[in-house]
XYZ file of C-alpha atoms in Angstrom:
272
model
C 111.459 75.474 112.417
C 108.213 76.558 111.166
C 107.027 74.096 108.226
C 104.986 75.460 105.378
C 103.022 73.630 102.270
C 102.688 75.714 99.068
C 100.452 73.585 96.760
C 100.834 75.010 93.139
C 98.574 74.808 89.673
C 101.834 76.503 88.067
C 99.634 79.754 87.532
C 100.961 83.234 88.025
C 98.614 83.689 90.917
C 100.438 80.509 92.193
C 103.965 81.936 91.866
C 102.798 85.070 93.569
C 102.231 82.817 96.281
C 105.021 80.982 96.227
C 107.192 84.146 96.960
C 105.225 85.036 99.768
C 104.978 81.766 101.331
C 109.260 81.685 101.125
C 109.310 85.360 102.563
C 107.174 83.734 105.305
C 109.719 80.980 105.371
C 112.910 83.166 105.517
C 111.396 85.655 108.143
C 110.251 82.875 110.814
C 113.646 80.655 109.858
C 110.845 78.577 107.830
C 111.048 74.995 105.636
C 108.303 74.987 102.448
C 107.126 71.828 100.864
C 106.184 72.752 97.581
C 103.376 70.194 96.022
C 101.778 69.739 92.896
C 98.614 67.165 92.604
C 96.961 65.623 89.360
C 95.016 63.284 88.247
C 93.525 61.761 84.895
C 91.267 64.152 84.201
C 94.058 66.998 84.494
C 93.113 70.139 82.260
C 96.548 71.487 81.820
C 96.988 70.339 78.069
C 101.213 70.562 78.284
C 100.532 67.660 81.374
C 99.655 64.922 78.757
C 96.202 64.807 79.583
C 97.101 62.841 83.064
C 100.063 61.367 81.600
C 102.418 60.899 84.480
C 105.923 60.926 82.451
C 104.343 64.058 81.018
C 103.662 65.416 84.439
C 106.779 64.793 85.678
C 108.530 66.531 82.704
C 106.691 69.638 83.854
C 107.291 69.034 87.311
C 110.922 69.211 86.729
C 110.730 72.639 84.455
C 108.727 74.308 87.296
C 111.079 72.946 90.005
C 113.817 74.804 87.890
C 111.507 77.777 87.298
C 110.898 78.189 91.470
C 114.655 77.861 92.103
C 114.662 81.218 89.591
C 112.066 82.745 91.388
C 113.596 82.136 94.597
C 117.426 83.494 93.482
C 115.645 86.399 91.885
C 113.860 87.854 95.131
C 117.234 87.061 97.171
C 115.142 84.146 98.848
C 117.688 81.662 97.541
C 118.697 80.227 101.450
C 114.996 78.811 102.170
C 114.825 74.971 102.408
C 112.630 73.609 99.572
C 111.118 70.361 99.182
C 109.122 69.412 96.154
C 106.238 66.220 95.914
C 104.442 65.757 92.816
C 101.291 63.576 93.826
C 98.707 62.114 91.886
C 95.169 62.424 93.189
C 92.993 64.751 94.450
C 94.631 67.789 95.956
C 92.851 67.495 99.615
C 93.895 64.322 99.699
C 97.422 65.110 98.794
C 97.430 67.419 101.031
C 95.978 65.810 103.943
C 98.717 63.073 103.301
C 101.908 65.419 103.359
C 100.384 67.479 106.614
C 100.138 64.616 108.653
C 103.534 62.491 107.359
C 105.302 66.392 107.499
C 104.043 67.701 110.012
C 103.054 70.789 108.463
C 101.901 74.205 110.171
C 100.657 76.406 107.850
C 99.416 76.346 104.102
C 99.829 78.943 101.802
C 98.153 78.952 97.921
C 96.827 81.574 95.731
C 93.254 82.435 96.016
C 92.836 81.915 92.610
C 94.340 80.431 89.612
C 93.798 77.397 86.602
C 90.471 77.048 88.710
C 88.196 79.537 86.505
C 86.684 80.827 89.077
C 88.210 84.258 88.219
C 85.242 85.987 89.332
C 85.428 84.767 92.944
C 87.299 86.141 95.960
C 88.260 82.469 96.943
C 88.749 79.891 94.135
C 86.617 76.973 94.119
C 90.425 74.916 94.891
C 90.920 77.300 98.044
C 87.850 76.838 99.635
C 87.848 73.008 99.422
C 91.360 73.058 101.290
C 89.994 75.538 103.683
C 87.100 73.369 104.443
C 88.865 70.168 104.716
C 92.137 70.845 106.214
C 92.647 71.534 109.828
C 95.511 73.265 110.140
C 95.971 77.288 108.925
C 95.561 78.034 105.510
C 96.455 81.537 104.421
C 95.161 82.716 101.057
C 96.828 85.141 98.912
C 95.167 87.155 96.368
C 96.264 87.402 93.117
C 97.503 90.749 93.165
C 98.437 90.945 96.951
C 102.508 91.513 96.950
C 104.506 90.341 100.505
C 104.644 93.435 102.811
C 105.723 93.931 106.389
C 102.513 93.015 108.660
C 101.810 95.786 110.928
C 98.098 95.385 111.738
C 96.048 91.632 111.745
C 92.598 91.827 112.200
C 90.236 88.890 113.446
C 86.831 88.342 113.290
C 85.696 87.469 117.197
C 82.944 86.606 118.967
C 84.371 86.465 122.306
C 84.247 82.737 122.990
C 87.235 79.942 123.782
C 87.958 78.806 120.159
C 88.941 82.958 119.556
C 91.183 82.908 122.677
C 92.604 79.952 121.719
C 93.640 81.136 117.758
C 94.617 84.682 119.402
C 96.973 82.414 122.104
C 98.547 80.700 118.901
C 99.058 83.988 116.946
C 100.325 86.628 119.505
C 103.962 85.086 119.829
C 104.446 85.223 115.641
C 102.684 89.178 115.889
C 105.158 89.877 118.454
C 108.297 88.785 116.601
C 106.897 91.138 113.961
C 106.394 94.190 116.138
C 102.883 94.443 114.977
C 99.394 94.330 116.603
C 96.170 92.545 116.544
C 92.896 94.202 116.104
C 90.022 92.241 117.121
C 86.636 93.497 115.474
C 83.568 92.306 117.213
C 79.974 93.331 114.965
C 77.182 93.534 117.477
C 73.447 93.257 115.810
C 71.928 93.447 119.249
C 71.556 89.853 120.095
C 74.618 89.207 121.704
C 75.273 85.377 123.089
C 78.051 87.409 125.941
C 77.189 89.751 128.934
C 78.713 92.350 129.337
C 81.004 90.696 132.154
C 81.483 88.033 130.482
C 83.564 90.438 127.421
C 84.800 91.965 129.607
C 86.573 88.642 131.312
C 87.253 87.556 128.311
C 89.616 90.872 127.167
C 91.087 90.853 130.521
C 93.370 87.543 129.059
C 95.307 89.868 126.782
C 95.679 92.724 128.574
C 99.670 92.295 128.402
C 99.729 91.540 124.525
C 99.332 93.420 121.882
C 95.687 92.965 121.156
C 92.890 95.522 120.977
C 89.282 95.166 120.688
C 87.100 96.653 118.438
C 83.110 96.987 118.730
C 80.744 97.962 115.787
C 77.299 98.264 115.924
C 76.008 97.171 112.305
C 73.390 95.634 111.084
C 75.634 95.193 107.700
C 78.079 93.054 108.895
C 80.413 93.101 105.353
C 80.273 96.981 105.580
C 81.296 97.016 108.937
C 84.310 94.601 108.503
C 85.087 96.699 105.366
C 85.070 99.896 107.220
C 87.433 98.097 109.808
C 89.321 96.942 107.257
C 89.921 100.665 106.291
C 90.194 102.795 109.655
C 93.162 100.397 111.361
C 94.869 99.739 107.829
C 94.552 95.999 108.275
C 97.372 94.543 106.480
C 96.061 90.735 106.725
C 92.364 89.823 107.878
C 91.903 86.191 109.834
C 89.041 84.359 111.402
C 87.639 80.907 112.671
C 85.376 79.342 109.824
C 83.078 78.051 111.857
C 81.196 81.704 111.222
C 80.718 80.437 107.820
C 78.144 82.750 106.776
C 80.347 85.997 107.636
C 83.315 83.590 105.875
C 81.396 83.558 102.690
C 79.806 86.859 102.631
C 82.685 88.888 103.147
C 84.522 87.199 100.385
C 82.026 87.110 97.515
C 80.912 90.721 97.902
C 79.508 93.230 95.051
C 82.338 93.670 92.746
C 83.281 97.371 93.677
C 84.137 95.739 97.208
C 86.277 92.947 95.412
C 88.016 95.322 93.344
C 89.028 97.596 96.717
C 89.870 94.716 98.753
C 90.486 91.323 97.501
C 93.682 91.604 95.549
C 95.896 92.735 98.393
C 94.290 91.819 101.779
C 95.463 87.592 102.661
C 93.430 85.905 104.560
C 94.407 83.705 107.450
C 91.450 81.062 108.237
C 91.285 78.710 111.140
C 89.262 75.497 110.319
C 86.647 75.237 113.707
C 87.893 71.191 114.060
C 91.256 72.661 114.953
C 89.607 73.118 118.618
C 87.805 69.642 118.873
């Protein structure tokens, strides 16, 4: 059984992600540990400023609010656990991944963070940075579809094999495919050979490879994006700079792409 955390602010974006992270739950016969983290300086006025009795009061309304949720998209058989924690949320999370042993975390891209002008919200990114298991993000529009096409940033080296190993077996028990997009600038770290090695591994799996030749690296992921109707983008964030370029874009790219495409990010200490 496939273990999820859903840490939640109590936004809407957050509720969007809680249904998604339970549809994730029900289709892999999945467990989700729903947490909420505060501390003292807490802005949330109805949480008492920090006040914990006052916390938990809420905690308790928005336990009885997800159990609604859940009965109302016919999601009412998935496992819930809830932890109210207070502290910093990476360190609340760190705590329940490793006593839980947690595979995935799911939490809306943005939310009570104000960062409403940002792909990623200020709260996402520090959990992608910090946490070294899978986090998927889920924009604040983005509604739970059927994945038929996942698309990954690669560059052809062990660390891509080694996500692509971990994600096949869940693509296959969703009849779709992977599309691998590879942006060459013409300073390429691989022979030719050595690509061509390194594709050989998947020849059986549903994997294909996809080569641009762009100096614009956003555009070409974009146009990717577009051509193979990619249905959820991942990628290692070790390429930080493609990481953080692709996701705060102009605006008009935001507005195409943010609010429906998740993301699934791989922290580079996974491999280490």
């Amino acid at each position: 059984m496939i273990k999820i955390l859903f840490p939640t602010d109590y936004s809407a974006t957050a509720d969007n992600a809680f249904i998604y992270a339970m549809q994730i739950c029900k289709n892999y016969n999945g467990e989700l540990f729903v947490l909420h983290s505060y501390t003292s300086k807490s802005s949330y006025k109805n949480v008492g400023q920090g006040n914990p009795l006052a916390a938990s009061d809420l905690f308790k309304d928005q336990i009885n609010k997800m159990h609604r949720l859940a009965a109302e998209n016919n999601l009412g058989q998935v496992p819930l656990n809830f932890f109210m924690e207070e502290g910093e949320l990476v360190q609340s999370i760190l705590d329940i991944v490793s006593k839980q042993d947690i595979s995935l975390i799911v939490m809306g891209t943005t939310g009570n963070s104000g960062v409403e002008n940002k792909i990623l919200g200020s709260t996402t990114v520090g959990v992608i940075n910090n946490v070294d298991i899978p986090v998927l993000s889920i924009p604040h529009l983005c509604k739970f579809q059927e994945i038929d096409a996942v698309g990954f940033t690669t560059v052809y080296d062990e660390e891509d094999a080694l996500v692509l190993r971990k994600m096949i077996p869940y693509v296959k028990l969703a009849n779709a495919d992977i599309y691998c997009i590879h942006v060459n600038k013409g300073k390429e770290a691989k022979t030719q050979e050595e690509v061509v090695r390194w594709k050989l591994q998947f020849k059986q799996d549903p994997v294909y490879f996809v080569e641009k030749n762009q100096d614009d690296i956003i555009k070409a992921v974009f146009n990717f994006i577009d051509q193979y109707s990619i249905d959820m983008l991942s990628c290692i964030t070790r390429n930080k700079s493609l990481f953080q370029r692709v996701f705060e874009g102009s605006i008009a790219e935001k507005l195409s792409y943010h609010k429906r495409i998740p993301l699934l990010t791989f922290h580079e200490n996974m491999f280490k």
